[in-house]
CSV table of N, CA and C in Angstrom, one decimal:
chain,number,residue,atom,x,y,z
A,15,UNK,N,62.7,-1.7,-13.4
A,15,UNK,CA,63.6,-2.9,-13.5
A,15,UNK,C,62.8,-4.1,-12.9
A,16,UNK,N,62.9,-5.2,-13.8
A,16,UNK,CA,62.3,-6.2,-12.8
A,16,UNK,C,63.0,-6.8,-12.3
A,17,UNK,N,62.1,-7.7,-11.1
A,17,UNK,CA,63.0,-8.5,-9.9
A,17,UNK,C,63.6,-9.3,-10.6
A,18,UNK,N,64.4,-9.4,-9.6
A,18,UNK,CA,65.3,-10.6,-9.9
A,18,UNK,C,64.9,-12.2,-9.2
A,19,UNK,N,65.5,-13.4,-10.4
A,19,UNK,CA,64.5,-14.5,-9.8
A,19,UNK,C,64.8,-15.0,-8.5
A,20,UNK,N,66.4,-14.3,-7.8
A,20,UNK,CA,66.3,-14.8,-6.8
A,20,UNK,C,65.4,-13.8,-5.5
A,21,UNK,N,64.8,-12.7,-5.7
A,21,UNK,CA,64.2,-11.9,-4.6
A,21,UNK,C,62.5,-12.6,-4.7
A,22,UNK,N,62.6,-12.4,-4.0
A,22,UNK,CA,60.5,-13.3,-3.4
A,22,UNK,C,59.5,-12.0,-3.8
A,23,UNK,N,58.9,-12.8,-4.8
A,23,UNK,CA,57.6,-12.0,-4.9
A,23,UNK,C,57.0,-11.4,-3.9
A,24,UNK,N,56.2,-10.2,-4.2
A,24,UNK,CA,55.3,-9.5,-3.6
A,24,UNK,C,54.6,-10.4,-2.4
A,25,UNK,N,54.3,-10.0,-1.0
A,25,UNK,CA,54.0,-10.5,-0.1
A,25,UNK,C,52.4,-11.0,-1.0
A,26,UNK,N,51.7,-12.3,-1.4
A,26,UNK,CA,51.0,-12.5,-2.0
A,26,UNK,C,50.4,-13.8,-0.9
A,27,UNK,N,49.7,-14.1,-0.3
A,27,UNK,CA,49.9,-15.3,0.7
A,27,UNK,C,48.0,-15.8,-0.1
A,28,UNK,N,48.5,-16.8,-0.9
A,28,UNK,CA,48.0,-17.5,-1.9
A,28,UNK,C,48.2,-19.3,-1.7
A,29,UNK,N,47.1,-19.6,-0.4
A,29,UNK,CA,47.5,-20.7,0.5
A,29,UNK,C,46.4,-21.8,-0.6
A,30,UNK,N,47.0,-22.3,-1.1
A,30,UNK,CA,46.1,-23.8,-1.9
A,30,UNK,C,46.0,-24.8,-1.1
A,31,UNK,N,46.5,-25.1,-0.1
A,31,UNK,CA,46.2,-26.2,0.6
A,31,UNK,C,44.7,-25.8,1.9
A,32,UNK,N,44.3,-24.9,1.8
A,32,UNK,CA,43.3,-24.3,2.7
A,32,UNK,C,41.9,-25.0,2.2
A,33,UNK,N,41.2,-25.9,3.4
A,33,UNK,CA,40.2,-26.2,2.6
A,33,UNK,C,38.8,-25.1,2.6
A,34,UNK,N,38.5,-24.7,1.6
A,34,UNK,CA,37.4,-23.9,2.0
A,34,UNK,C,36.0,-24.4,2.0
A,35,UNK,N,34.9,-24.0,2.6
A,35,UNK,CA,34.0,-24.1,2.3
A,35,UNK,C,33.1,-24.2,1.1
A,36,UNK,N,32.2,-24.4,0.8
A,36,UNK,CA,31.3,-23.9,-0.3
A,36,UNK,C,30.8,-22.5,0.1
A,37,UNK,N,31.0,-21.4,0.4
A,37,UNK,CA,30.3,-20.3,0.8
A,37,UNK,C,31.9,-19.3,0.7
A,38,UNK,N,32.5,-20.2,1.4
A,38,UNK,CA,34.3,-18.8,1.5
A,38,UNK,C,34.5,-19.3,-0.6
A,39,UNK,N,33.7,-20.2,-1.5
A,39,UNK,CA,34.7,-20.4,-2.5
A,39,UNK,C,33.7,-19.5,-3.5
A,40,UNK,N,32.6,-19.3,-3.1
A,40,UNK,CA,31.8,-18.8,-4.3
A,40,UNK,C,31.8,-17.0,-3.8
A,41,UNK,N,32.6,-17.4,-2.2
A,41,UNK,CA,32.2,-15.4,-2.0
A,41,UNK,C,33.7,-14.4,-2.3
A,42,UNK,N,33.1,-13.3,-2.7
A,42,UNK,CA,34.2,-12.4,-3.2
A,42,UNK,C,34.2,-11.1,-2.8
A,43,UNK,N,34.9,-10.5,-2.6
A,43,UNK,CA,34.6,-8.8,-2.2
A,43,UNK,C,35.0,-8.6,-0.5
A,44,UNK,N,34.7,-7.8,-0.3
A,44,UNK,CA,34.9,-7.3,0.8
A,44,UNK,C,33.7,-8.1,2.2
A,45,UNK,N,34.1,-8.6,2.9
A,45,UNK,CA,32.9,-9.2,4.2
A,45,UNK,C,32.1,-8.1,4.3
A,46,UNK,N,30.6,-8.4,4.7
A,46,UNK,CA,29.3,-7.1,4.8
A,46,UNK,C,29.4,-6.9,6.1
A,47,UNK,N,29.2,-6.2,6.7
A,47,UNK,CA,29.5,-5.4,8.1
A,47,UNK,C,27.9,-6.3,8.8
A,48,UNK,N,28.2,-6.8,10.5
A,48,UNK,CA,27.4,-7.8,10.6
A,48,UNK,C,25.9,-6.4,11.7
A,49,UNK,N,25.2,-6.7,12.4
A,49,UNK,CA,24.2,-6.3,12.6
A,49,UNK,C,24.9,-4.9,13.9
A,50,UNK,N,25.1,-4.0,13.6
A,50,UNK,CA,25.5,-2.6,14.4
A,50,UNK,C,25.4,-2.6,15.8
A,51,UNK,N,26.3,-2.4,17.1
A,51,UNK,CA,26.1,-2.3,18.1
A,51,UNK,C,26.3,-0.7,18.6
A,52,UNK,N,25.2,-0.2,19.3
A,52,UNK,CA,24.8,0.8,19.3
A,52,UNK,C,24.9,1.1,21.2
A,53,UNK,N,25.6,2.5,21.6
A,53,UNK,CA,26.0,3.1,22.6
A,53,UNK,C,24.6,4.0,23.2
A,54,UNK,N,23.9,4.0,22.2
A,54,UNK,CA,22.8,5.0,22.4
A,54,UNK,C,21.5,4.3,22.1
A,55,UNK,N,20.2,4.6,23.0
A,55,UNK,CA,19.1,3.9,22.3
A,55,UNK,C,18.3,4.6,21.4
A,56,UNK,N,18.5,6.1,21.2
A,56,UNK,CA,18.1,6.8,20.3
A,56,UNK,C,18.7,6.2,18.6
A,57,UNK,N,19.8,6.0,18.8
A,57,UNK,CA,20.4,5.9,17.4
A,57,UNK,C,20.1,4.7,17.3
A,58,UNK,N,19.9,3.7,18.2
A,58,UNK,CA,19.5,2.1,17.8
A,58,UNK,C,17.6,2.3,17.1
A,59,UNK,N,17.3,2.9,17.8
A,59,UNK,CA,15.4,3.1,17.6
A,59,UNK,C,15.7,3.9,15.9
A,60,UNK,N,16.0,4.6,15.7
A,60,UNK,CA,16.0,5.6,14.3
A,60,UNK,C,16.6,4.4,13.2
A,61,UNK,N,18.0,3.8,14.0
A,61,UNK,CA,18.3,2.3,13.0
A,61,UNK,C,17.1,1.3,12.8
A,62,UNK,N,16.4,1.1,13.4
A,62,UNK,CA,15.2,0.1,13.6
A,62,UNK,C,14.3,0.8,12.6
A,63,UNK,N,14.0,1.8,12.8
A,63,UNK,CA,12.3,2.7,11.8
A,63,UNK,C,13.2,2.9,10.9
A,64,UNK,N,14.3,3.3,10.7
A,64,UNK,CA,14.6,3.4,9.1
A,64,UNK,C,14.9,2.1,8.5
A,65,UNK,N,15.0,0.8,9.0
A,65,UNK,CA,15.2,-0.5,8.6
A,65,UNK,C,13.1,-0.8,8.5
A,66,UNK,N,12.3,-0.2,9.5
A,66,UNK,CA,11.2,-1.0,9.6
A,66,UNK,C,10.5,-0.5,8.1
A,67,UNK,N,10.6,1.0,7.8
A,67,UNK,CA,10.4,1.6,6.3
A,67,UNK,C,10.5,1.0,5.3
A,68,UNK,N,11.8,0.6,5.4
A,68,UNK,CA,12.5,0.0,3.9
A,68,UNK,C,11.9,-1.2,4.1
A,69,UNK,N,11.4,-1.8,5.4
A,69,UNK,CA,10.8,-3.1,4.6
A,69,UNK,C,9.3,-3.0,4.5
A,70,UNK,N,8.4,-2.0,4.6
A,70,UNK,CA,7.4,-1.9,3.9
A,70,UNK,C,7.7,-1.1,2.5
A,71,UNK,N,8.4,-0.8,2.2
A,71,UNK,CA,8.4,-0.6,0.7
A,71,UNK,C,9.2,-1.5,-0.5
A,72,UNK,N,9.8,-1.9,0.4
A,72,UNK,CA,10.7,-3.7,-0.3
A,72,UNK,C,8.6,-4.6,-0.7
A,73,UNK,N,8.0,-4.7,1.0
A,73,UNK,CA,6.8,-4.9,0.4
A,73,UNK,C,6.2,-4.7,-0.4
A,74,UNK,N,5.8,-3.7,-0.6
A,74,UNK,CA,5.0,-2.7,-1.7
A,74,UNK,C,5.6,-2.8,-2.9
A,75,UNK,N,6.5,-3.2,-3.3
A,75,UNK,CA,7.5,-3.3,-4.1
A,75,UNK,C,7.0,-5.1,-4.8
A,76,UNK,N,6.9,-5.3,-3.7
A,76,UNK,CA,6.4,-7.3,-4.1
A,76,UNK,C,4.8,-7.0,-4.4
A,77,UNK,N,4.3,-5.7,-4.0
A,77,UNK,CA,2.8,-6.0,-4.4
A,77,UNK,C,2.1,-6.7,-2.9
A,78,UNK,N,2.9,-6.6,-2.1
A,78,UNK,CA,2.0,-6.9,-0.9
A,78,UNK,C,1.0,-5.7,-0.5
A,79,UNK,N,0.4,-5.0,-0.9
A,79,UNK,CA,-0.2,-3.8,-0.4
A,79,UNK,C,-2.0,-3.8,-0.3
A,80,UNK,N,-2.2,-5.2,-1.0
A,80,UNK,CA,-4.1,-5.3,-0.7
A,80,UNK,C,-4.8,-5.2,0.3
A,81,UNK,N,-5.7,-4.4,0.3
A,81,UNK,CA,-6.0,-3.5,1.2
A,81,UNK,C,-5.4,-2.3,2.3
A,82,UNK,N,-6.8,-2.7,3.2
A,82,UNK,CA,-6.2,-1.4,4.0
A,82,UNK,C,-5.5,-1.1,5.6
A,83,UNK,N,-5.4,-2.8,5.7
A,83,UNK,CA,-4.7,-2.7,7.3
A,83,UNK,C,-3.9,-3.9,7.2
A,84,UNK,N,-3.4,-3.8,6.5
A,84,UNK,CA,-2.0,-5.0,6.3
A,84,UNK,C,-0.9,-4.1,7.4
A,85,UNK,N,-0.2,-4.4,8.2
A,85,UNK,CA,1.1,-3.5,9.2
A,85,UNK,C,1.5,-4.9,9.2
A,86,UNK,N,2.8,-3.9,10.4
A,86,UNK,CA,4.4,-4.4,11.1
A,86,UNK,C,4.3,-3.8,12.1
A,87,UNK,N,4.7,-4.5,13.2
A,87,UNK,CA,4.6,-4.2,14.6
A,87,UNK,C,6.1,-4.3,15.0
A,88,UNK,N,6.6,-3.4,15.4
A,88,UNK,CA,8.2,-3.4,15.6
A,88,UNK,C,8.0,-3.3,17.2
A,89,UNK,N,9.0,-3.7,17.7
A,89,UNK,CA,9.0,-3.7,19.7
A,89,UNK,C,10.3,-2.2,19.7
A,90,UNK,N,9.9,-1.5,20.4
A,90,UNK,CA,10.7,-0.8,20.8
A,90,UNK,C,11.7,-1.1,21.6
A,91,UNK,N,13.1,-0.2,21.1
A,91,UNK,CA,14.3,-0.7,22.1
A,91,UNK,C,14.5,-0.6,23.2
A,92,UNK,N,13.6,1.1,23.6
A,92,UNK,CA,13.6,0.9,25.3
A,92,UNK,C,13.0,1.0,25.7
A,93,UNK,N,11.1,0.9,25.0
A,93,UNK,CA,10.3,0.5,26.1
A,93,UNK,C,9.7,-0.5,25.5
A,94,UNK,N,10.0,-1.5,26.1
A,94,UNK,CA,9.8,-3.1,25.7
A,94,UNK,C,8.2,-3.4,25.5
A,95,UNK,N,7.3,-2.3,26.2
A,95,UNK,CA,6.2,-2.7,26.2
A,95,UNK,C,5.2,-1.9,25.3
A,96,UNK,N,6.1,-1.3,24.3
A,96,UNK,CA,5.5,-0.2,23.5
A,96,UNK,C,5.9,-0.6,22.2
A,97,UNK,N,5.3,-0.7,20.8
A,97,UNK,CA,5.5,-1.0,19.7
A,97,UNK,C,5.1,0.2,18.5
A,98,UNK,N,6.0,0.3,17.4
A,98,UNK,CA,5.9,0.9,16.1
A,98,UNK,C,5.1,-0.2,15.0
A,99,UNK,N,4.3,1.4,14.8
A,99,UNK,CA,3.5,0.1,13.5
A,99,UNK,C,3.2,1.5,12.6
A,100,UNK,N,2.5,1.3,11.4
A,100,UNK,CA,2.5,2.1,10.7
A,100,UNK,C,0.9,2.6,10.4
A,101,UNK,N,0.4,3.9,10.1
A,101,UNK,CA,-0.8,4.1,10.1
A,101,UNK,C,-1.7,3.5,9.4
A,102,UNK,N,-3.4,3.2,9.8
A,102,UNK,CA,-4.1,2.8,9.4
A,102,UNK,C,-4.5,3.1,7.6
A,103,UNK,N,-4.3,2.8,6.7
A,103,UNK,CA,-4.9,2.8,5.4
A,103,UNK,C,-3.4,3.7,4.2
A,104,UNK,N,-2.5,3.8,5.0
A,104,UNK,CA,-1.3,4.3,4.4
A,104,UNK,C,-0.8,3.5,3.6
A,105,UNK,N,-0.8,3.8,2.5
A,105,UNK,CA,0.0,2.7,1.4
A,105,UNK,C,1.4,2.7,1.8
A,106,UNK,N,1.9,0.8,1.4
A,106,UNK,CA,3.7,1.0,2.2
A,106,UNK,C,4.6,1.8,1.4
A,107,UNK,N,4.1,2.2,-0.1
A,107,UNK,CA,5.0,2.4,-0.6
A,107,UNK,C,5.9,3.7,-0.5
A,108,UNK,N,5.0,4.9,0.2
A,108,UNK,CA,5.5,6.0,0.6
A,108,UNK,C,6.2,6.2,2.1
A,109,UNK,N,6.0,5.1,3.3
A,109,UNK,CA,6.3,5.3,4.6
A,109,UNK,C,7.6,5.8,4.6
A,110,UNK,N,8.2,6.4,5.3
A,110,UNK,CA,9.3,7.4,5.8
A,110,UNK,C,9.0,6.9,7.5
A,111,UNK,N,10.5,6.2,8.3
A,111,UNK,CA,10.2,6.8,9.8
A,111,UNK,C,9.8,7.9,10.3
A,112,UNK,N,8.8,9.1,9.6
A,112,UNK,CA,8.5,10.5,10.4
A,112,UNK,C,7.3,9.6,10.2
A,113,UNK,N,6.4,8.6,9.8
A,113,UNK,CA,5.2,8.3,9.2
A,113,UNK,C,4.8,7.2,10.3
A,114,UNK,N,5.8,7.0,11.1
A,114,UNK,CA,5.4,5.5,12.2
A,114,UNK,C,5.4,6.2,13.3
A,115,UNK,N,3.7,5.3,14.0
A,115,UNK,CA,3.3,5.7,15.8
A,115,UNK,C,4.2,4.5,16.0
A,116,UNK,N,3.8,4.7,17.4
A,116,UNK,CA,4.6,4.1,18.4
A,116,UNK,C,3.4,4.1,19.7
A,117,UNK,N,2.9,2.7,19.8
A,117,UNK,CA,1.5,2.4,20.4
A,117,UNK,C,1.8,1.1,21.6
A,118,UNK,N,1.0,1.3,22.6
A,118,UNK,CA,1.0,0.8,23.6
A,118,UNK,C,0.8,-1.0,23.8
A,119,UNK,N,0.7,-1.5,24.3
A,119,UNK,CA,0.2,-3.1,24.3
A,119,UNK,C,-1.6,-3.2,23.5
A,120,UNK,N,-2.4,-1.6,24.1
A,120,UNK,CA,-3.6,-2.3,23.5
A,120,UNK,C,-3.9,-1.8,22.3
A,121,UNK,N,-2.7,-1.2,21.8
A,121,UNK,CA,-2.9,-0.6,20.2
A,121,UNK,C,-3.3,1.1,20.5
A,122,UNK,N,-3.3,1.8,21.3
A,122,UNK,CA,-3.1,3.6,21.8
A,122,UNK,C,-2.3,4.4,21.6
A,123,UNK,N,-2.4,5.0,20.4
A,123,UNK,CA,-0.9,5.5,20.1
A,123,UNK,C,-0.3,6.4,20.9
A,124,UNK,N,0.7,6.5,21.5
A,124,UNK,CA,1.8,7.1,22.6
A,124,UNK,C,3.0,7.7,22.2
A,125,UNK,N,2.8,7.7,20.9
A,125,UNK,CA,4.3,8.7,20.4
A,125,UNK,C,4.3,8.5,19.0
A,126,UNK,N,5.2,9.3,18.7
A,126,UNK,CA,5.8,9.1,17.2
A,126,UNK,C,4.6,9.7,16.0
A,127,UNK,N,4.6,10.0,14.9
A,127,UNK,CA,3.5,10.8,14.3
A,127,UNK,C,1.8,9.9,14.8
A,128,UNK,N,1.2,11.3,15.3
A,128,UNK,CA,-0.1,10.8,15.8
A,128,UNK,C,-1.1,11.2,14.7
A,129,UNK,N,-0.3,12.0,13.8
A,129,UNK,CA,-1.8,12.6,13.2
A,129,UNK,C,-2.7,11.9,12.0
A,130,UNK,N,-2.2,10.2,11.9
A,130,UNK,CA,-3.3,9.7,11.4
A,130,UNK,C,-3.5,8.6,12.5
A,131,UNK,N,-4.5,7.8,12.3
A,131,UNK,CA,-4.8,6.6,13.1
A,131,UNK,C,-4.1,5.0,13.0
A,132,UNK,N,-3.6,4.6,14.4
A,132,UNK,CA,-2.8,3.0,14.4
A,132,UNK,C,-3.9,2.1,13.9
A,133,UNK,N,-3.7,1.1,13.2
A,133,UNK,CA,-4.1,-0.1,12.9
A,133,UNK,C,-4.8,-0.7,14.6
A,134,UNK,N,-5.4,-0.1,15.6
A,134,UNK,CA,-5.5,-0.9,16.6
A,134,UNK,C,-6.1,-1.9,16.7
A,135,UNK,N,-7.1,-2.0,15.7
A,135,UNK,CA,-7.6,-3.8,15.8
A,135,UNK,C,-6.2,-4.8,15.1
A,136,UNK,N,-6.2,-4.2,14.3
A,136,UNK,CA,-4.8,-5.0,14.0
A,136,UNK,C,-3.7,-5.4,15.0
A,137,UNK,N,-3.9,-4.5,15.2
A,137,UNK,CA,-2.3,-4.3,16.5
A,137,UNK,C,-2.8,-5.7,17.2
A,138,UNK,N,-4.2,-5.4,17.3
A,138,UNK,CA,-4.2,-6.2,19.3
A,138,UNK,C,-3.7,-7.7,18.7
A,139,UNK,N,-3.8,-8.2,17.5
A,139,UNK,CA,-3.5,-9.5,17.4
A,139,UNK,C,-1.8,-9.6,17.1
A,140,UNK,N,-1.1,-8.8,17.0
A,140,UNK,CA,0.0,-9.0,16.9
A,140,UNK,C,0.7,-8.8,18.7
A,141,UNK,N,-0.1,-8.2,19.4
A,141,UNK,CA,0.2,-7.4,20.9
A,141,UNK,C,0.1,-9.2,21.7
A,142,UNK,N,-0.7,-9.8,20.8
A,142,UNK,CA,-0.6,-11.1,21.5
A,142,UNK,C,0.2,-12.4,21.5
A,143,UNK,N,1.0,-11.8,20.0
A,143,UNK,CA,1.9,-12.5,19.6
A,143,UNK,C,3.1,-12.3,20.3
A,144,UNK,N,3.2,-10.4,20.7
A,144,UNK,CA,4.3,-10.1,21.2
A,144,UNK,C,4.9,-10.6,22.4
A,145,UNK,N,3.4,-10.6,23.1
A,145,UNK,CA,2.9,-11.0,24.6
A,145,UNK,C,3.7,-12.5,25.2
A,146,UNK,N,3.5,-13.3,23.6
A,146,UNK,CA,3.6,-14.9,23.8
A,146,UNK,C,5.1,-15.1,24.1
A,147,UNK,N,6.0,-13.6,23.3
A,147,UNK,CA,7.3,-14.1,23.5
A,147,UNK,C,8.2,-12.8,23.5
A,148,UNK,N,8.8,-12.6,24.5
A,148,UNK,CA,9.4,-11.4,24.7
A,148,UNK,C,10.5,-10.5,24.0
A,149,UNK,N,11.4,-12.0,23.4
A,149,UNK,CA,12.3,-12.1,22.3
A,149,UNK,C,11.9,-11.7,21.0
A,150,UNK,N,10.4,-12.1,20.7
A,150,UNK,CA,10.0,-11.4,19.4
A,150,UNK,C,10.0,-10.0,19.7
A,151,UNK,N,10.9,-9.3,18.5
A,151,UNK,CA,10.7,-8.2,18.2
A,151,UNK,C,10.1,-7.7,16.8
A,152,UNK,N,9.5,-8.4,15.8
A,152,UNK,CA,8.7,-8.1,15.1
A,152,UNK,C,7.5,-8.5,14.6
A,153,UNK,N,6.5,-8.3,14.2
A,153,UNK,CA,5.8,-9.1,13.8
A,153,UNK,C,4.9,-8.1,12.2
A,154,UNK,N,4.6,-8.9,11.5
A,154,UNK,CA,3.8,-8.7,10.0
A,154,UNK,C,2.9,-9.3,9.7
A,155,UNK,N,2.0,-8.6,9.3
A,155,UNK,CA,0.5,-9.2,8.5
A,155,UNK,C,-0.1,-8.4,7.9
A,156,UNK,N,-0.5,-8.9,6.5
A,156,UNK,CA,-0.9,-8.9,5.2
A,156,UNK,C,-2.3,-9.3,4.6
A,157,UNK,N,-3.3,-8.8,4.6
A,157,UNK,CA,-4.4,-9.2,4.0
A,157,UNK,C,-3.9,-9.2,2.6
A,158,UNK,N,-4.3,-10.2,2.4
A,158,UNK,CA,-3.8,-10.7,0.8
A,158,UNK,C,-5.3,-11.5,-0.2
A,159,UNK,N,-4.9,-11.7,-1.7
A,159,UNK,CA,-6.3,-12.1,-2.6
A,159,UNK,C,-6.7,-13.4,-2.0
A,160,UNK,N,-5.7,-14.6,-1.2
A,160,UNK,CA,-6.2,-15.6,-0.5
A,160,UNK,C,-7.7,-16.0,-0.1
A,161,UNK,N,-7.8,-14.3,1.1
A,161,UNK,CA,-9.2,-13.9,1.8
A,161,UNK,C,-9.9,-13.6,0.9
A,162,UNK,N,-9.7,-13.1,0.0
A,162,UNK,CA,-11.0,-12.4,-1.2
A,162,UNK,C,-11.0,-13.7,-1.8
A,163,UNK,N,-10.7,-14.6,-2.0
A,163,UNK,CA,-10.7,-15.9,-2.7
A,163,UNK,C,-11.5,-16.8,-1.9
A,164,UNK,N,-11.8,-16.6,-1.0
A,164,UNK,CA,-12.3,-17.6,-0.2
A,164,UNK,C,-13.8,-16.9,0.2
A,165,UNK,N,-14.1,-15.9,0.5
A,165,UNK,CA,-14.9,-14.9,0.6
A,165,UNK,C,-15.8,-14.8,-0.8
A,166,UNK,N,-15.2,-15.1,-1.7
A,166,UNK,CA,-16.2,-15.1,-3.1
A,166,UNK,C,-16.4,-16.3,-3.5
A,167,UNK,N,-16.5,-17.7,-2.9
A,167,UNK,CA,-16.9,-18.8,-3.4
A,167,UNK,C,-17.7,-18.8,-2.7
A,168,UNK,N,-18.8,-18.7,-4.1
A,168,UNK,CA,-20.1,-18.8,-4.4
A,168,UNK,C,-20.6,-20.1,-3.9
A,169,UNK,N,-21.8,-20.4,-2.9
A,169,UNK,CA,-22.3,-21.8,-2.0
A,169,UNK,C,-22.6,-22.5,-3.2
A,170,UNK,N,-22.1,-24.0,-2.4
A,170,UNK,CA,-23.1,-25.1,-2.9
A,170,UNK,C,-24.7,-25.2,-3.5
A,171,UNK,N,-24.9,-25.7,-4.6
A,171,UNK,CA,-26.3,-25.7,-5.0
A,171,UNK,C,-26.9,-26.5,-4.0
């Protein structure tokens, strides 16, 4: 049976006078759940190495992978002075968090899979970036064709 015209439509709250933004008018769907707060520092660290993964293979994925000590230096959540980075000469495309150490300020690896070797020259230049600011918690670098570009121009006659 349908309503009748004097009963009120479906609770439908369809406000046109609302000004929206440019962002509430082009967005649709459900809101994306905002950055996880976590009771445990185990579950927060395993959320970090399975986010630090996916973004070396998002990398790998763009072709950032030339050569052999391109890393990501992640800060640990509870030992502030300990960082995850990923093994020396590992391509990103395969990393899994069982694949990331977890190394000291001078690049020594101190946990997490030991059985290949940390980036430690690498590390120490990022250990100084970390050094510079407490709040950074990540840091990335990339040998890229730039350096091989610059490295093969041939001298002046």
């Amino acid at each position: 049976m349908a309503p009748s015209i004097d009963q009120p439509a479906a609770a439908q709250d369809i406000s046109r006078d609302k000004k929206e933004t440019a962002l509430e008018k082009i967005s649709q769907g459900t809101p994306l759940p905002g950055v996880p707060k976590f009771t445990n520092v185990e579950l927060q660290r395993q959320h970090m190495l399975n986010h630090m993964a996916g973004a070396f293979r998002v990398f790998a994925r763009h072709g950032f992978v030339e050569g052999m000590s391109g890393h990501i230096s992640l800060r640990d959540p509870e030992f502030p002075e300990r960082f995850w980075t990923n093994p020396l000469g590992f391509h990103f495309a395969p990393v899994k968090p069982s694949d990331l150490i977890l190394v000291d300020e001078s690049g020594v690896a101190v946990g997490g899979n030991m059985s290949r070797p940390a980036n430690a020259a690498g590390f120490l230049i990022h250990a100084a970036l970390h050094k510079g600011q407490a709040r950074r918690k990540c840091c990335m670098s990339f040998p890229f064709y730039l350096w091989q570009g610059v490295v093969r121009i041939p001298p002046s006659p």
